[in-house]
Each structure stands twice: as structure tokens, then as C-alpha cells.
Amino acid sequence: MNRIKLIKDDITRLDVDAIVNAANRSLLGGGGVDGAIHRAAGPELLAHCRTLGGCEAGEAVITPGFRLPARYVIHTVGPVYGSMPAAEAERLLANAYRNSLELAAGHQLKVIAFPNISTGVYGFPKEKAAEIVISTVREFLAGSELPEEVIFVCFDDENFRIYERMLGVN
Ligand code: ADP
């Protein structure tokens, strides 16, 4: 069974167990997908995040989804590309996905949806990011029954085309 799916959509619309947020270290909201998630979840999400004390790059924390269709939001912080050696950025990007999956499995979640972390404002090259992400997720799923399904949610055409090619869809 193929446990990896690819869609082009707005992640805030998905009715899944958890959507992942490409947050920043403050966890207090920002632009891009982070802003969209906070707007859709409502002010309760920001109030909850204020109590968490931030999150380091590569780490992840879980909150309720509040007004979102998704039950939970897993907030992870990707690396800012160019602010550190490339190898370190690659390691942190893999950690961000792995730690999010770990949290999902720990909460018995079956379906989790990821945006293309770090490939927006944080500037991670999209092709390289997709390579790292797909191999990290495949490796995790090979060793864990949960989550049952991982959905890659691409918002921009370029990421969608890259994932389509790399996942061998079509
Ligand atoms: P980062 O700071 O981690 O780079 P961004 O939010 O700037 O985060 O971009 C990460 C990715 O999220 C980009 O590929 C962007 O196209 C995508 N994105 C932006 N809004 C949404 C949304 N509503 N749903 C899904 N993906 C989104």
C-alpha cells in the first residue's frame, strides 16, 4: 500500500489528524503557511502557542487545531537556508520532518499533512529539499506503522512538479 500521497491545495482546508506548520522559533505566527494556519485556527492557537516558550530549528511541538478541520497542528521549525553551512541546514530539515512524524506516531495519529517546509521565505532550494524530505519520510514509514498516511501538500506549481517527478506520480 502506498502510504504517501501528493496534493496541490491549501493545507488549512484539510480534514486530517494533523497538519504541520512551518513555524518560526518564537511560535508566535508569521507569514506564508504559518500566517494562513493561524488565521484559520483562530486566536486560540496564538494564545496556546504563547505558553510554549518557542521551539528550536529541527524540533516540533503539537497543539490542538482549534477552528481548523484538522484535529492537531504540529509546529516545526525549518532551517533558514544560508544562515548556516548547507550540510547543517539539510540535517535540520530532515530532523523537522522526522520529529513531526515521531510526534504524530506518539499521539497515535493516522493521517498527517506536510507543507514544503523551509522552501518559502526560508529559501531552501526546492529540489534538494524534496530529495531530503522524501527519503526521510520513506525511511521513517519503513520503521513505523504510524502515521498510516503522509500527505505532501504543495501550494506552488514548482514544488508540485518536483514532488510529482520524484514520487513517480504520472
Ligand atoms: P518557510 O519560512 O518555512 O520557508 P513559508 O510559509 O514561507 O515557510 O513557505 C513554505 C511553503 O509553504 C512554501 O512552499 C509555500 O508555497 C507554502 N505555502 C504557503 N501557504 C500555504 C498554504 N496555505 N497551504 C500549503 N502550503 C502553503
mmCIF file of C-alpha atoms and ligand atoms in Angstrom:
data_model
loop_
_atom_site.group_PDB
_atom_site.id
_atom_site.type_symbol
_atom_site.label_atom_id
_atom_site.label_comp_id
_atom_site.label_asym_id
_atom_site.label_seq_id
_atom_site.Cartn_x
_atom_site.Cartn_y
_atom_site.Cartn_z
ATOM 1 C CA MET A 1 0.000 0.000 0.000
ATOM 2 C CA ASN A 2 1.299 3.439 -0.873
ATOM 3 C CA ARG A 3 1.305 5.473 2.324
ATOM 4 C CA ILE A 4 2.498 8.691 0.645
ATOM 5 C CA LYS A 5 0.069 10.997 -1.178
ATOM 6 C CA LEU A 6 0.634 14.224 -3.088
ATOM 7 C CA ILE A 7 -1.862 17.044 -3.480
ATOM 8 C CA LYS A 8 -1.877 20.678 -4.527
ATOM 9 C CA ASP A 9 -4.041 22.547 -2.047
ATOM 10 C CA ASP A 10 -4.258 24.990 0.828
ATOM 11 C CA ILE A 11 -3.221 22.925 3.865
ATOM 12 C CA THR A 12 -5.642 24.781 6.176
ATOM 13 C CA ARG A 13 -8.579 23.141 4.358
ATOM 14 C CA LEU A 14 -7.606 19.560 5.116
ATOM 15 C CA ASP A 15 -9.656 17.376 7.425
ATOM 16 C CA VAL A 16 -6.842 15.151 8.694
ATOM 17 C CA ASP A 17 -5.477 14.159 12.107
ATOM 18 C CA ALA A 18 -2.676 16.737 11.952
ATOM 19 C CA ILE A 19 -1.335 19.390 9.646
ATOM 20 C CA VAL A 20 2.253 20.501 10.062
ATOM 21 C CA ASN A 21 3.077 24.184 10.358
ATOM 22 C CA ALA A 22 6.337 25.672 9.036
ATOM 23 C CA ALA A 23 6.667 27.838 12.135
ATOM 24 C CA ASN A 24 9.430 30.140 13.303
ATOM 25 C CA ARG A 25 11.315 29.724 16.581
ATOM 26 C CA SER A 26 9.005 32.069 18.502
ATOM 27 C CA LEU A 27 5.915 30.021 17.535
ATOM 28 C CA LEU A 28 4.063 33.337 17.538
ATOM 29 C CA GLY A 29 2.978 33.304 13.913
ATOM 30 C CA GLY A 30 4.407 34.807 10.746
ATOM 31 C CA GLY A 31 3.764 34.964 7.032
ATOM 32 C CA GLY A 32 3.239 32.218 4.456
ATOM 33 C CA VAL A 33 1.726 28.961 5.602
ATOM 34 C CA ASP A 34 2.210 29.933 9.267
ATOM 35 C CA GLY A 35 0.030 33.035 8.838
ATOM 36 C CA ALA A 36 -2.610 31.048 6.955
ATOM 37 C CA ILE A 37 -2.751 28.378 9.694
ATOM 38 C CA HIS A 38 -3.074 30.956 12.496
ATOM 39 C CA ARG A 39 -5.808 32.835 10.620
ATOM 40 C CA ALA A 40 -7.791 29.649 10.039
ATOM 41 C CA ALA A 41 -7.263 28.204 13.538
ATOM 42 C CA GLY A 42 -8.344 31.433 15.262
ATOM 43 C CA PRO A 43 -6.798 33.434 18.107
ATOM 44 C CA GLU A 44 -6.939 30.446 20.474
ATOM 45 C CA LEU A 45 -3.963 28.963 18.631
ATOM 46 C CA LEU A 46 -1.755 32.004 19.236
ATOM 47 C CA ALA A 47 -2.839 32.129 22.888
ATOM 48 C CA HIS A 48 -1.879 28.470 23.276
ATOM 49 C CA CYS A 49 1.451 28.940 21.448
ATOM 50 C CA ARG A 50 2.384 31.804 23.784
ATOM 51 C CA THR A 51 2.518 29.305 26.644
ATOM 52 C CA LEU A 52 5.002 27.012 24.878
ATOM 53 C CA GLY A 53 8.149 29.123 25.028
ATOM 54 C CA GLY A 54 9.251 28.653 21.426
ATOM 55 C CA CYS A 55 10.832 25.788 19.508
ATOM 56 C CA GLU A 56 14.344 25.235 18.128
ATOM 57 C CA ALA A 57 15.084 24.551 14.459
ATOM 58 C CA GLY A 58 14.578 20.879 13.676
ATOM 59 C CA GLU A 59 12.314 20.331 16.702
ATOM 60 C CA ALA A 60 8.500 20.010 16.781
ATOM 61 C CA VAL A 61 5.613 20.629 19.184
ATOM 62 C CA ILE A 62 1.928 19.685 18.987
ATOM 63 C CA THR A 63 -1.151 21.810 19.714
ATOM 64 C CA PRO A 64 -4.878 21.416 19.133
ATOM 65 C CA GLY A 65 -6.197 22.574 15.756
ATOM 66 C CA PHE A 66 -8.855 24.804 17.334
ATOM 67 C CA ARG A 67 -11.076 26.121 14.477
ATOM 68 C CA LEU A 68 -9.244 24.138 11.775
ATOM 69 C CA PRO A 69 -10.772 20.999 10.291
ATOM 70 C CA ALA A 70 -7.536 19.230 11.356
ATOM 71 C CA ARG A 71 -7.551 17.906 14.946
ATOM 72 C CA TYR A 72 -3.958 18.913 15.680
ATOM 73 C CA VAL A 73 -1.247 21.225 14.419
ATOM 74 C CA ILE A 74 2.334 20.014 14.657
ATOM 75 C CA HIS A 75 4.574 23.090 14.620
ATOM 76 C CA THR A 76 8.087 22.515 13.423
ATOM 77 C CA VAL A 77 10.848 24.971 12.650
ATOM 78 C CA GLY A 78 12.831 24.504 9.464
ATOM 79 C CA PRO A 79 16.326 25.889 8.887
ATOM 80 C CA VAL A 80 16.882 29.340 7.394
ATOM 81 C CA TYR A 81 18.921 28.443 4.314
ATOM 82 C CA GLY A 82 22.142 30.443 4.014
ATOM 83 C CA SER A 83 22.351 31.182 7.738
ATOM 84 C CA MET A 84 24.436 28.034 8.384
ATOM 85 C CA PRO A 85 26.507 25.523 6.418
ATOM 86 C CA ALA A 86 24.390 23.670 3.835
ATOM 87 C CA ALA A 87 25.014 20.290 5.495
ATOM 88 C CA GLU A 88 23.632 21.628 8.770
ATOM 89 C CA ALA A 89 20.539 23.018 7.030
ATOM 90 C CA GLU A 90 19.985 19.622 5.386
ATOM 91 C CA ARG A 91 20.281 17.840 8.735
ATOM 92 C CA LEU A 92 17.819 20.242 10.386
ATOM 93 C CA LEU A 93 15.294 19.917 7.562
ATOM 94 C CA ALA A 94 15.361 16.112 7.935
ATOM 95 C CA ASN A 95 15.017 16.487 11.724
ATOM 96 C CA ALA A 96 11.990 18.768 11.308
ATOM 97 C CA TYR A 97 10.148 16.085 9.301
ATOM 98 C CA ARG A 98 11.353 13.177 11.452
ATOM 99 C CA ASN A 99 10.431 14.843 14.749
ATOM 100 C CA SER A 100 6.989 15.784 13.370
ATOM 101 C CA LEU A 101 6.398 12.163 12.343
ATOM 102 C CA GLU A 102 7.611 10.986 15.746
ATOM 103 C CA LEU A 103 5.079 13.261 17.479
ATOM 104 C CA ALA A 104 2.282 12.077 15.196
ATOM 105 C CA ALA A 105 3.115 8.424 15.900
ATOM 106 C CA GLY A 106 3.358 9.138 19.641
ATOM 107 C CA HIS A 107 -0.161 10.589 19.557
ATOM 108 C CA GLN A 108 -1.489 7.611 17.580
ATOM 109 C CA LEU A 109 -2.283 9.841 14.592
ATOM 110 C CA LYS A 110 -3.083 8.132 11.321
ATOM 111 C CA VAL A 111 -3.021 10.897 8.717
ATOM 112 C CA ILE A 112 -0.581 13.824 8.726
ATOM 113 C CA ALA A 113 -0.133 16.519 6.071
ATOM 114 C CA PHE A 114 3.098 18.447 5.474
ATOM 115 C CA PRO A 115 3.699 21.704 3.613
ATOM 116 C CA ASN A 116 7.041 22.270 1.865
ATOM 117 C CA ILE A 117 8.915 23.405 4.958
ATOM 118 C CA SER A 118 11.701 25.988 4.534
ATOM 119 C CA THR A 119 11.151 26.350 0.776
ATOM 120 C CA GLY A 120 9.367 29.720 1.015
ATOM 121 C CA VAL A 121 10.792 32.687 2.897
ATOM 122 C CA TYR A 122 13.469 30.431 4.455
ATOM 123 C CA GLY A 123 14.961 29.912 0.984
ATOM 124 C CA PHE A 124 15.838 26.196 0.968
ATOM 125 C CA PRO A 125 16.392 25.056 -2.660
ATOM 126 C CA LYS A 126 13.198 23.198 -3.590
ATOM 127 C CA GLU A 127 14.737 20.309 -5.478
ATOM 128 C CA LYS A 128 17.239 19.495 -2.736
ATOM 129 C CA ALA A 129 14.562 19.883 -0.046
ATOM 130 C CA ALA A 130 12.234 17.432 -1.807
ATOM 131 C CA GLU A 131 15.017 14.838 -2.076
ATOM 132 C CA ILE A 132 15.752 15.070 1.645
ATOM 133 C CA VAL A 133 12.093 15.131 2.635
ATOM 134 C CA ILE A 134 11.041 12.141 0.543
ATOM 135 C CA SER A 135 13.919 9.961 1.705
ATOM 136 C CA THR A 136 13.414 10.971 5.360
ATOM 137 C CA VAL A 137 9.681 10.220 5.251
ATOM 138 C CA ARG A 138 10.125 6.920 3.393
ATOM 139 C CA GLU A 139 12.730 5.805 5.905
ATOM 140 C CA PHE A 140 10.514 6.740 8.854
ATOM 141 C CA LEU A 141 7.461 4.948 7.440
ATOM 142 C CA ALA A 142 9.508 1.816 6.774
ATOM 143 C CA GLY A 143 10.188 1.619 10.509
ATOM 144 C CA SER A 144 6.802 2.675 11.899
ATOM 145 C CA GLU A 145 3.163 1.639 11.437
ATOM 146 C CA LEU A 146 2.037 5.169 12.300
ATOM 147 C CA PRO A 147 1.242 7.503 10.748
ATOM 148 C CA GLU A 148 -0.577 5.333 8.232
ATOM 149 C CA GLU A 149 -0.580 8.088 5.642
ATOM 150 C CA VAL A 150 1.577 11.121 4.881
ATOM 151 C CA ILE A 151 0.219 13.781 2.542
ATOM 152 C CA PHE A 152 2.641 16.185 0.874
ATOM 153 C CA VAL A 153 0.705 19.387 0.286
ATOM 154 C CA CYS A 154 2.276 21.569 -2.377
ATOM 155 C CA PHE A 155 0.966 25.096 -2.718
ATOM 156 C CA ASP A 156 3.151 26.331 -5.555
ATOM 157 C CA ASP A 157 3.398 24.713 -9.000
ATOM 158 C CA GLU A 158 7.156 24.344 -8.847
ATOM 159 C CA ASN A 159 7.106 22.209 -5.699
ATOM 160 C CA PHE A 160 4.172 20.201 -7.031
ATOM 161 C CA ARG A 161 6.031 19.345 -10.242
ATOM 162 C CA ILE A 162 9.197 18.394 -8.337
ATOM 163 C CA TYR A 163 7.306 16.072 -5.964
ATOM 164 C CA GLU A 164 5.308 14.578 -8.824
ATOM 165 C CA ARG A 165 8.506 13.654 -10.603
ATOM 166 C CA MET A 166 10.359 12.400 -7.526
ATOM 167 C CA LEU A 167 7.462 10.343 -6.200
ATOM 168 C CA GLY A 168 6.921 8.841 -9.627
ATOM 169 C CA VAL A 169 3.304 10.013 -9.877
ATOM 170 C CA ASN A 170 2.013 10.138 -13.519
HETATM 171 P P1 ADP B 1 9.305 28.851 5.400
HETATM 172 O O1 ADP B 1 9.505 30.080 6.246
HETATM 173 O O2 ADP B 1 9.489 27.556 6.178
HETATM 174 O O3 ADP B 1 10.055 28.889 4.120
HETATM 175 P P2 ADP B 1 6.811 29.623 4.040
HETATM 176 O O4 ADP B 1 5.448 29.671 4.644
HETATM 177 O O5 ADP B 1 7.415 30.889 3.575
HETATM 178 O O6 ADP B 1 7.720 28.859 5.118
HETATM 179 O O7 ADP B 1 6.807 28.608 2.837
HETATM 180 C C1 ADP B 1 6.782 27.205 2.972
HETATM 181 C C2 ADP B 1 5.928 26.602 1.885
HETATM 182 O O8 ADP B 1 4.555 26.747 2.242
HETATM 183 C C3 ADP B 1 6.091 27.246 0.510
HETATM 184 O O9 ADP B 1 6.358 26.224 -0.431
HETATM 185 C C4 ADP B 1 4.721 27.889 0.244
HETATM 186 O O10 ADP B 1 4.375 27.793 -1.123
HETATM 187 C C5 ADP B 1 3.809 27.010 1.076
HETATM 188 N N1 ADP B 1 2.518 27.603 1.489
HETATM 189 C C6 ADP B 1 2.175 28.895 1.687
HETATM 190 N N2 ADP B 1 0.881 28.995 2.062
HETATM 191 C C7 ADP B 1 0.386 27.720 2.110
HETATM 192 C C8 ADP B 1 -0.888 27.125 2.414
HETATM 193 N N3 ADP B 1 -1.938 27.859 2.768
HETATM 194 N N4 ADP B 1 -1.000 25.760 2.338
HETATM 195 C C9 ADP B 1 0.040 24.995 1.997
HETATM 196 N N5 ADP B 1 1.262 25.475 1.707
HETATM 197 C C10 ADP B 1 1.436 26.818 1.751
#
